[in-house]
mmCIF file of N, CA and C in Angstrom:
data_model
loop_
_atom_site.group_PDB
_atom_site.id
_atom_site.type_symbol
_atom_site.label_atom_id
_atom_site.label_comp_id
_atom_site.label_asym_id
_atom_site.label_seq_id
_atom_site.Cartn_x
_atom_site.Cartn_y
_atom_site.Cartn_z
ATOM 1 N N MET A 283 156.226 108.293 134.464
ATOM 2 C CA MET A 283 155.932 107.650 133.259
ATOM 3 C C MET A 283 154.730 106.695 133.506
ATOM 4 N N ILE A 284 154.026 106.445 132.464
ATOM 5 C CA ILE A 284 152.978 105.319 132.474
ATOM 6 C C ILE A 284 153.580 104.111 131.752
ATOM 7 N N ILE A 285 153.580 102.953 132.535
ATOM 8 C CA ILE A 285 154.126 101.716 132.016
ATOM 9 C C ILE A 285 152.974 100.814 131.693
ATOM 10 N N ILE A 286 153.104 100.145 130.575
ATOM 11 C CA ILE A 286 152.135 99.121 130.137
ATOM 12 C C ILE A 286 152.871 97.830 129.779
ATOM 13 N N ALA A 287 152.445 96.715 130.381
ATOM 14 C CA ALA A 287 152.941 95.356 130.085
ATOM 15 C C ALA A 287 151.792 94.567 129.576
ATOM 16 N N THR A 288 151.897 93.864 128.468
ATOM 17 C CA THR A 288 150.839 93.044 127.965
ATOM 18 C C THR A 288 151.358 91.641 127.486
ATOM 19 N N SER A 289 150.618 90.709 127.781
ATOM 20 C CA SER A 289 150.942 89.367 127.435
ATOM 21 C C SER A 289 149.700 88.750 126.769
ATOM 22 N N ILE A 290 149.850 88.119 125.603
ATOM 23 C CA ILE A 290 148.711 87.559 124.931
ATOM 24 C C ILE A 290 149.099 86.227 124.327
ATOM 25 N N LYS A 291 148.167 85.383 124.106
ATOM 26 C CA LYS A 291 148.287 84.097 123.397
ATOM 27 C C LYS A 291 147.244 84.149 122.282
ATOM 28 N N LEU A 292 147.744 83.777 121.147
ATOM 29 C CA LEU A 292 146.908 83.774 119.859
ATOM 30 C C LEU A 292 146.048 82.464 119.876
ATOM 31 N N ASN A 293 144.821 82.571 119.255
ATOM 32 C CA ASN A 293 143.943 81.454 119.099
ATOM 33 C C ASN A 293 144.486 80.363 118.243
ATOM 34 N N HIS A 294 145.265 80.719 117.160
ATOM 35 C CA HIS A 294 145.640 79.759 116.235
ATOM 36 C C HIS A 294 146.911 80.176 115.568
ATOM 37 N N TRP A 295 147.721 79.288 115.095
ATOM 38 C CA TRP A 295 149.037 79.679 114.485
ATOM 39 C C TRP A 295 148.801 80.545 113.187
ATOM 40 N N ALA A 296 147.634 80.464 112.568
ATOM 41 C CA ALA A 296 147.434 81.275 111.407
ATOM 42 C C ALA A 296 147.411 82.813 111.743
ATOM 43 N N TRP A 297 147.196 83.195 112.984
ATOM 44 C CA TRP A 297 147.255 84.608 113.281
ATOM 45 C C TRP A 297 148.618 85.083 113.600
ATOM 46 N N VAL A 298 149.664 84.257 113.666
ATOM 47 C CA VAL A 298 151.080 84.756 113.960
ATOM 48 C C VAL A 298 151.537 85.678 112.965
ATOM 49 N N LEU A 299 151.421 85.453 111.685
ATOM 50 C CA LEU A 299 151.902 86.358 110.669
ATOM 51 C C LEU A 299 151.176 87.683 110.713
ATOM 52 N N PRO A 300 149.869 87.818 110.638
ATOM 53 C CA PRO A 300 149.161 88.984 110.746
ATOM 54 C C PRO A 300 149.486 89.795 112.105
ATOM 55 N N PHE A 301 149.740 89.112 113.227
ATOM 56 C CA PHE A 301 150.026 89.700 114.466
ATOM 57 C C PHE A 301 151.463 90.310 114.369
ATOM 58 N N ILE A 302 152.397 89.528 113.850
ATOM 59 C CA ILE A 302 153.725 90.136 113.728
ATOM 60 C C ILE A 302 153.751 91.281 112.779
ATOM 61 N N LEU A 303 152.985 91.272 111.685
ATOM 62 C CA LEU A 303 152.972 92.382 110.658
ATOM 63 C C LEU A 303 152.371 93.635 111.372
ATOM 64 N N LEU A 304 151.357 93.451 112.115
ATOM 65 C CA LEU A 304 150.721 94.583 112.859
ATOM 66 C C LEU A 304 151.703 95.166 113.822
ATOM 67 N N SER A 305 152.377 94.259 114.588
ATOM 68 C CA SER A 305 153.395 94.691 115.595
ATOM 69 C C SER A 305 154.567 95.508 114.885
ATOM 70 N N VAL A 306 155.059 94.949 113.820
ATOM 71 C CA VAL A 306 156.207 95.607 113.209
ATOM 72 C C VAL A 306 155.801 96.994 112.648
ATOM 73 N N LEU A 307 154.612 97.094 112.073
ATOM 74 C CA LEU A 307 154.082 98.391 111.495
ATOM 75 C C LEU A 307 153.876 99.433 112.653
ATOM 76 N N MET A 308 153.245 98.918 113.799
ATOM 77 C CA MET A 308 153.136 99.753 114.968
ATOM 78 C C MET A 308 154.460 100.285 115.491
ATOM 79 N N ARG A 309 155.410 99.339 115.507
ATOM 80 C CA ARG A 309 156.705 99.689 116.051
ATOM 81 C C ARG A 309 157.362 100.824 115.228
ATOM 82 N N LEU A 310 157.213 100.693 113.854
ATOM 83 C CA LEU A 310 157.825 101.652 112.936
ATOM 84 C C LEU A 310 157.134 103.048 113.149
ATOM 85 N N LEU A 311 155.788 102.976 113.295
ATOM 86 C CA LEU A 311 155.054 104.325 113.550
ATOM 87 C C LEU A 311 155.416 104.890 114.930
ATOM 88 N N LEU A 312 155.672 103.957 115.873
ATOM 89 C CA LEU A 312 156.039 104.596 117.229
ATOM 90 C C LEU A 312 157.342 105.165 117.324
ATOM 91 N N PHE A 313 158.210 104.838 116.367
ATOM 92 C CA PHE A 313 159.575 105.358 116.357
ATOM 93 C C PHE A 313 159.613 106.863 116.345
ATOM 94 N N PHE A 314 158.509 107.489 115.724
ATOM 95 C CA PHE A 314 158.458 108.934 115.562
ATOM 96 C C PHE A 314 157.651 109.585 116.737
ATOM 97 N N ARG A 315 157.413 108.925 117.688
ATOM 98 C CA ARG A 315 156.658 109.493 118.904
ATOM 99 C C ARG A 315 157.651 109.787 120.012
ATOM 100 N N PRO A 316 157.880 111.027 120.251
ATOM 101 C CA PRO A 316 158.900 111.418 121.308
ATOM 102 C C PRO A 316 158.321 111.185 122.683
ATOM 103 N N THR A 317 157.005 110.933 122.807
ATOM 104 C CA THR A 317 156.514 110.652 124.192
ATOM 105 C C THR A 317 156.661 109.136 124.647
ATOM 106 N N LEU A 318 157.006 108.313 123.673
ATOM 107 C CA LEU A 318 157.334 106.903 123.894
ATOM 108 C C LEU A 318 158.688 106.801 124.361
ATOM 109 N N LYS A 319 159.026 106.258 125.482
ATOM 110 C CA LYS A 319 160.358 106.174 126.060
ATOM 111 C C LYS A 319 160.984 104.829 125.928
ATOM 112 N N LEU A 320 160.073 103.818 125.729
ATOM 113 C CA LEU A 320 160.681 102.348 125.693
ATOM 114 C C LEU A 320 159.541 101.539 124.979
ATOM 115 N N LEU A 321 159.971 100.692 124.158
ATOM 116 C CA LEU A 321 159.094 99.670 123.517
ATOM 117 C C LEU A 321 159.917 98.397 123.262
ATOM 118 N N LYS A 322 159.436 97.323 123.863
ATOM 119 C CA LYS A 322 160.093 96.036 123.803
ATOM 120 C C LYS A 322 159.047 94.951 123.395
ATOM 121 N N PHE A 323 159.394 93.949 122.668
ATOM 122 C CA PHE A 323 158.612 92.884 122.215
ATOM 123 C C PHE A 323 159.420 91.569 122.713
ATOM 124 N N HIS A 324 158.606 90.519 122.992
ATOM 125 C CA HIS A 324 159.234 89.333 123.450
ATOM 126 C C HIS A 324 158.215 88.167 123.237
ATOM 127 N N HIS A 325 158.776 86.995 122.727
ATOM 128 C CA HIS A 325 157.989 85.835 122.501
ATOM 129 C C HIS A 325 158.559 84.742 123.494
ATOM 130 N N THR A 326 157.662 84.135 124.303
ATOM 131 C CA THR A 326 158.044 83.166 125.288
ATOM 132 C C THR A 326 157.842 81.703 124.780
ATOM 133 N N ALA A 327 158.428 80.881 125.554
ATOM 134 C CA ALA A 327 158.374 79.335 125.167
ATOM 135 C C ALA A 327 156.967 78.837 125.185
ATOM 136 N N ASP A 328 156.100 79.458 126.013
ATOM 137 C CA ASP A 328 154.704 78.945 126.122
ATOM 138 C C ASP A 328 153.798 79.556 125.106
ATOM 139 N N GLY A 329 154.436 80.290 124.140
ATOM 140 C CA GLY A 329 153.586 80.849 123.048
ATOM 141 C C GLY A 329 153.038 82.302 123.332
ATOM 142 N N SER A 330 153.388 82.863 124.405
ATOM 143 C CA SER A 330 152.917 84.203 124.701
ATOM 144 C C SER A 330 153.714 85.240 123.923
ATOM 145 N N TRP A 331 152.969 86.233 123.596
ATOM 146 C CA TRP A 331 153.579 87.418 122.868
ATOM 147 C C TRP A 331 153.443 88.620 123.834
ATOM 148 N N MET A 332 154.660 89.211 124.116
ATOM 149 C CA MET A 332 154.543 90.227 125.156
ATOM 150 C C MET A 332 155.070 91.623 124.616
ATOM 151 N N THR A 333 154.454 92.610 125.197
ATOM 152 C CA THR A 333 154.934 94.051 124.875
ATOM 153 C C THR A 333 155.137 94.769 126.212
ATOM 154 N N LEU A 334 156.151 95.628 126.157
ATOM 155 C CA LEU A 334 156.445 96.552 127.313
ATOM 156 C C LEU A 334 156.688 97.907 126.800
ATOM 157 N N SER A 335 155.891 98.840 127.292
ATOM 158 C CA SER A 335 156.096 100.212 126.752
ATOM 159 C C SER A 335 156.014 101.212 127.974
ATOM 160 N N ALA A 336 156.792 102.317 127.787
ATOM 161 C CA ALA A 336 156.826 103.377 128.793
ATOM 162 C C ALA A 336 156.485 104.703 128.113
ATOM 163 N N TRP A 337 155.555 105.498 128.560
ATOM 164 C CA TRP A 337 155.093 106.745 127.978
ATOM 165 C C TRP A 337 155.235 107.860 128.965
ATOM 166 N N ASP A 338 155.467 109.131 128.398
ATOM 167 C CA ASP A 338 155.614 110.249 129.203
ATOM 168 C C ASP A 338 154.366 110.494 130.039
ATOM 169 N N ASN A 339 153.197 110.194 129.419
ATOM 170 C CA ASN A 339 151.940 110.598 130.147
ATOM 171 C C ASN A 339 150.811 109.795 129.652
ATOM 172 N N ALA A 340 149.747 109.709 130.334
ATOM 173 C CA ALA A 340 148.506 108.926 129.933
ATOM 174 C C ALA A 340 147.894 109.412 128.610
ATOM 175 N N PRO A 341 147.804 110.717 128.406
ATOM 176 C CA PRO A 341 147.215 111.186 127.128
ATOM 177 C C PRO A 341 147.950 110.706 125.874
ATOM 178 N N SER A 342 149.262 110.658 125.950
ATOM 179 C CA SER A 342 150.094 110.163 124.859
ATOM 180 C C SER A 342 149.738 108.750 124.650
ATOM 181 N N MET A 343 149.758 107.891 125.727
ATOM 182 C CA MET A 343 149.434 106.396 125.531
ATOM 183 C C MET A 343 148.043 106.232 125.040
ATOM 184 N N LEU A 344 147.113 106.924 125.545
ATOM 185 C CA LEU A 344 145.766 106.776 125.149
ATOM 186 C C LEU A 344 145.525 107.192 123.623
ATOM 187 N N SER A 345 146.253 108.170 123.246
ATOM 188 C CA SER A 345 146.176 108.659 121.788
ATOM 189 C C SER A 345 146.693 107.559 120.895
ATOM 190 N N PHE A 346 147.716 106.815 121.287
ATOM 191 C CA PHE A 346 148.167 105.767 120.484
ATOM 192 C C PHE A 346 147.289 104.596 120.506
ATOM 193 N N ARG A 347 146.832 104.243 121.730
ATOM 194 C CA ARG A 347 145.979 102.994 121.921
ATOM 195 C C ARG A 347 144.718 103.178 121.201
ATOM 196 N N ASN A 348 144.061 104.323 121.098
ATOM 197 C CA ASN A 348 142.700 104.479 120.515
ATOM 198 C C ASN A 348 142.666 104.871 119.085
ATOM 199 N N LYS A 349 143.783 104.810 118.314
ATOM 200 C CA LYS A 349 143.845 105.228 116.971
ATOM 201 C C LYS A 349 144.582 104.262 116.062
ATOM 202 N N GLY A 350 144.370 104.313 114.769
ATOM 203 C CA GLY A 350 145.277 103.713 113.796
ATOM 204 C C GLY A 350 145.351 102.185 113.911
ATOM 205 N N LEU A 351 146.590 101.769 113.824
ATOM 206 C CA LEU A 351 146.848 100.242 113.783
ATOM 207 C C LEU A 351 146.518 99.608 115.131
ATOM 208 N N HIS A 352 146.644 100.300 116.213
ATOM 209 C CA HIS A 352 146.328 99.678 117.500
ATOM 210 C C HIS A 352 144.863 99.480 117.719
ATOM 211 N N LEU A 353 144.189 100.490 117.220
ATOM 212 C CA LEU A 353 142.677 100.370 117.235
ATOM 213 C C LEU A 353 142.254 99.173 116.346
ATOM 214 N N LEU A 354 142.847 99.024 115.235
ATOM 215 C CA LEU A 354 142.544 97.901 114.326
ATOM 216 C C LEU A 354 142.851 96.547 115.066
ATOM 217 N N ALA A 355 144.008 96.476 115.649
ATOM 218 C CA ALA A 355 144.423 95.313 116.448
ATOM 219 C C ALA A 355 143.356 95.019 117.565
ATOM 220 N N MET A 356 142.905 96.025 118.249
ATOM 221 C CA MET A 356 141.871 95.767 119.273
ATOM 222 C C MET A 356 140.580 95.275 118.726
ATOM 223 N N LYS A 357 140.254 95.808 117.513
ATOM 224 C CA LYS A 357 139.017 95.265 116.934
ATOM 225 C C LYS A 357 139.179 93.793 116.398
ATOM 226 N N LEU A 358 140.398 93.419 116.065
ATOM 227 C CA LEU A 358 140.629 92.055 115.655
ATOM 228 C C LEU A 358 140.781 91.121 116.890
ATOM 229 N N ALA A 359 141.042 91.676 118.002
ATOM 230 C CA ALA A 359 141.418 90.840 119.196
ATOM 231 C C ALA A 359 140.393 89.720 119.485
ATOM 232 N N PRO A 360 139.101 89.918 119.358
ATOM 233 C CA PRO A 360 138.186 88.786 119.652
ATOM 234 C C PRO A 360 138.414 87.625 118.726
ATOM 235 N N LEU A 361 138.898 87.908 117.465
ATOM 236 C CA LEU A 361 139.181 86.750 116.549
ATOM 237 C C LEU A 361 140.568 86.148 116.845
ATOM 238 N N MET A 362 141.526 87.001 117.207
ATOM 239 C CA MET A 362 142.932 86.532 117.232
ATOM 240 C C MET A 362 143.345 85.933 118.565
ATOM 241 N N LEU A 363 142.764 86.416 119.660
ATOM 242 C CA LEU A 363 143.287 86.143 120.988
ATOM 243 C C LEU A 363 142.646 84.949 121.663
ATOM 244 N N LYS A 364 143.385 84.160 122.339
ATOM 245 C CA LYS A 364 142.988 83.129 123.166
ATOM 246 C C LYS A 364 142.772 83.659 124.576
ATOM 247 N N GLU A 365 143.844 84.335 125.057
ATOM 248 C CA GLU A 365 143.881 84.975 126.342
ATOM 249 C C GLU A 365 144.874 85.934 126.419
ATOM 250 N N GLY A 366 144.799 86.823 127.437
ATOM 251 C CA GLY A 366 145.754 87.933 127.628
ATOM 252 C C GLY A 366 145.743 88.526 128.980
ATOM 253 N N GLN A 367 146.754 89.386 129.268
ATOM 254 C CA GLN A 367 146.847 90.124 130.534
ATOM 255 C C GLN A 367 147.417 91.494 130.167
ATOM 256 N N THR A 368 147.039 92.457 130.939
ATOM 257 C CA THR A 368 147.582 93.795 130.827
ATOM 258 C C THR A 368 147.824 94.363 132.245
ATOM 259 N N ALA A 369 148.953 94.917 132.455
ATOM 260 C CA ALA A 369 149.361 95.593 133.699
ATOM 261 C C ALA A 369 149.720 96.992 133.416
ATOM 262 N N ARG A 370 149.219 97.955 134.218
ATOM 263 C CA ARG A 370 149.558 99.288 134.080
ATOM 264 C C ARG A 370 149.975 99.899 135.360
ATOM 265 N N TRP A 371 151.158 100.628 135.369
ATOM 266 C CA TRP A 371 151.586 101.260 136.581
ATOM 267 C C TRP A 371 152.362 102.503 136.264
ATOM 268 N N GLN A 372 152.763 103.313 137.324
ATOM 269 C CA GLN A 372 153.453 104.507 137.122
ATOM 270 C C GLN A 372 154.834 104.226 137.748
ATOM 271 N N SER A 373 155.856 104.859 137.124
ATOM 272 C CA SER A 373 157.219 104.642 137.630
ATOM 273 C C SER A 373 158.062 105.911 137.095
ATOM 274 N N ASP A 374 159.090 106.166 137.873
ATOM 275 C CA ASP A 374 160.063 107.134 137.461
ATOM 276 C C ASP A 374 161.204 106.568 136.661
ATOM 277 N N GLN A 375 161.247 105.245 136.649
ATOM 278 C CA GLN A 375 162.380 104.568 135.962
ATOM 279 C C GLN A 375 161.813 103.616 134.808
ATOM 280 N N LEU A 376 162.655 103.427 133.867
ATOM 281 C CA LEU A 376 162.236 102.545 132.764
ATOM 282 C C LEU A 376 162.108 101.098 133.308
ATOM 283 N N PRO A 377 161.141 100.365 132.901
ATOM 284 C CA PRO A 377 160.869 99.024 133.495
ATOM 285 C C PRO A 377 161.897 98.010 132.878
ATOM 286 N N SER A 378 161.933 96.868 133.528
ATOM 287 C CA SER A 378 162.758 95.700 133.029
ATOM 288 C C SER A 378 161.662 94.615 132.793
ATOM 289 N N TRP A 379 162.145 93.562 132.040
ATOM 290 C CA TRP A 379 161.189 92.409 131.785
ATOM 291 C C TRP A 379 160.930 91.729 133.140
ATOM 292 N N PRO A 380 161.826 91.533 134.037
ATOM 293 C CA PRO A 380 161.465 90.900 135.303
ATOM 294 C C PRO A 380 160.403 91.630 136.077
ATOM 295 N N GLU A 381 160.527 92.998 136.106
ATOM 296 C CA GLU A 381 159.509 93.794 136.731
ATOM 297 C C GLU A 381 158.215 93.706 136.019
ATOM 298 N N ALA A 382 158.167 93.653 134.767
ATOM 299 C CA ALA A 382 156.908 93.507 133.964
ATOM 300 C C ALA A 382 156.271 92.137 134.295
ATOM 301 N N LEU A 383 157.089 91.065 134.322
ATOM 302 C CA LEU A 383 156.503 89.736 134.500
ATOM 303 C C LEU A 383 155.941 89.656 135.983
ATOM 304 N N GLU A 384 156.618 90.332 136.908
ATOM 305 C CA GLU A 384 156.085 90.312 138.326
ATOM 306 C C GLU A 384 154.763 91.090 138.336
ATOM 307 N N LYS A 385 154.599 92.140 137.686
ATOM 308 C CA LYS A 385 153.334 92.960 137.597
ATOM 309 C C LYS A 385 152.252 92.094 136.944
ATOM 310 N N LEU A 386 152.566 91.464 135.827
ATOM 311 C CA LEU A 386 151.625 90.682 135.147
ATOM 312 C C LEU A 386 151.151 89.451 136.004
ATOM 313 N N SER A 387 152.002 88.987 136.756
ATOM 314 C CA SER A 387 151.591 87.820 137.662
ATOM 315 C C SER A 387 150.467 88.152 138.684
ATOM 316 N N ARG A 388 150.398 89.495 138.843
ATOM 317 C CA ARG A 388 149.353 89.935 139.853
ATOM 318 C C ARG A 388 148.044 90.339 139.283
ATOM 319 N N VAL A 389 147.847 90.264 137.964
ATOM 320 C CA VAL A 389 146.609 90.647 137.286
ATOM 321 C C VAL A 389 145.909 89.374 136.707
ATOM 322 N N ASP A 390 144.567 89.449 136.596
ATOM 323 C CA ASP A 390 143.818 88.360 136.080
ATOM 324 C C ASP A 390 144.089 88.119 134.605
ATOM 325 N N VAL A 391 144.022 86.930 134.222
ATOM 326 C CA VAL A 391 144.059 86.496 132.804
ATOM 327 C C VAL A 391 142.681 86.639 132.196
ATOM 328 N N TYR A 392 142.463 87.421 131.184
ATOM 329 C CA TYR A 392 141.268 87.374 130.516
ATOM 330 C C TYR A 392 141.270 86.463 129.309
ATOM 331 N N THR A 393 140.146 85.710 129.146
ATOM 332 C CA THR A 393 139.984 84.658 128.135
ATOM 333 C C THR A 393 138.938 85.105 127.118
ATOM 334 N N ASN A 394 139.107 84.601 125.948
ATOM 335 C CA ASN A 394 138.190 84.876 124.845
ATOM 336 C C ASN A 394 137.142 83.778 124.704
ATOM 337 N N ALA A 395 135.814 84.103 124.911
ATOM 338 C CA ALA A 395 134.840 83.137 124.775
ATOM 339 C C ALA A 395 134.714 82.607 123.348
ATOM 340 N N VAL A 396 135.130 83.294 122.343
ATOM 341 C CA VAL A 396 135.102 82.881 120.994
ATOM 342 C C VAL A 396 135.899 81.629 120.657
ATOM 343 N N SER A 397 136.983 81.548 121.444
ATOM 344 C CA SER A 397 138.037 80.470 121.160
ATOM 345 C C SER A 397 137.595 79.093 121.438
#
């Protein structure tokens, strides 16, 4: 499986509602994708929004990432995001949040110059 963990911080509180709306709509659409094995969302005390997903294969993950609502979210990212991190790895087992946090701790934080 392809595992993706993402952590982002929004630029401003005004982006919270649009971000949640996009996230909920994406989650509803993903419910019908048999290649998605796991999808979790989490909000942390420091204001980070996190996602954790597990996919059967890379083409399935890329098909979702590069189309529809996720593509829209990526186009809005320069306006919405203050910073973020993404970790990608392969595993035979479904990931846990502690594993995802450990993987994210090893990748660089990207920041948005617009903020």
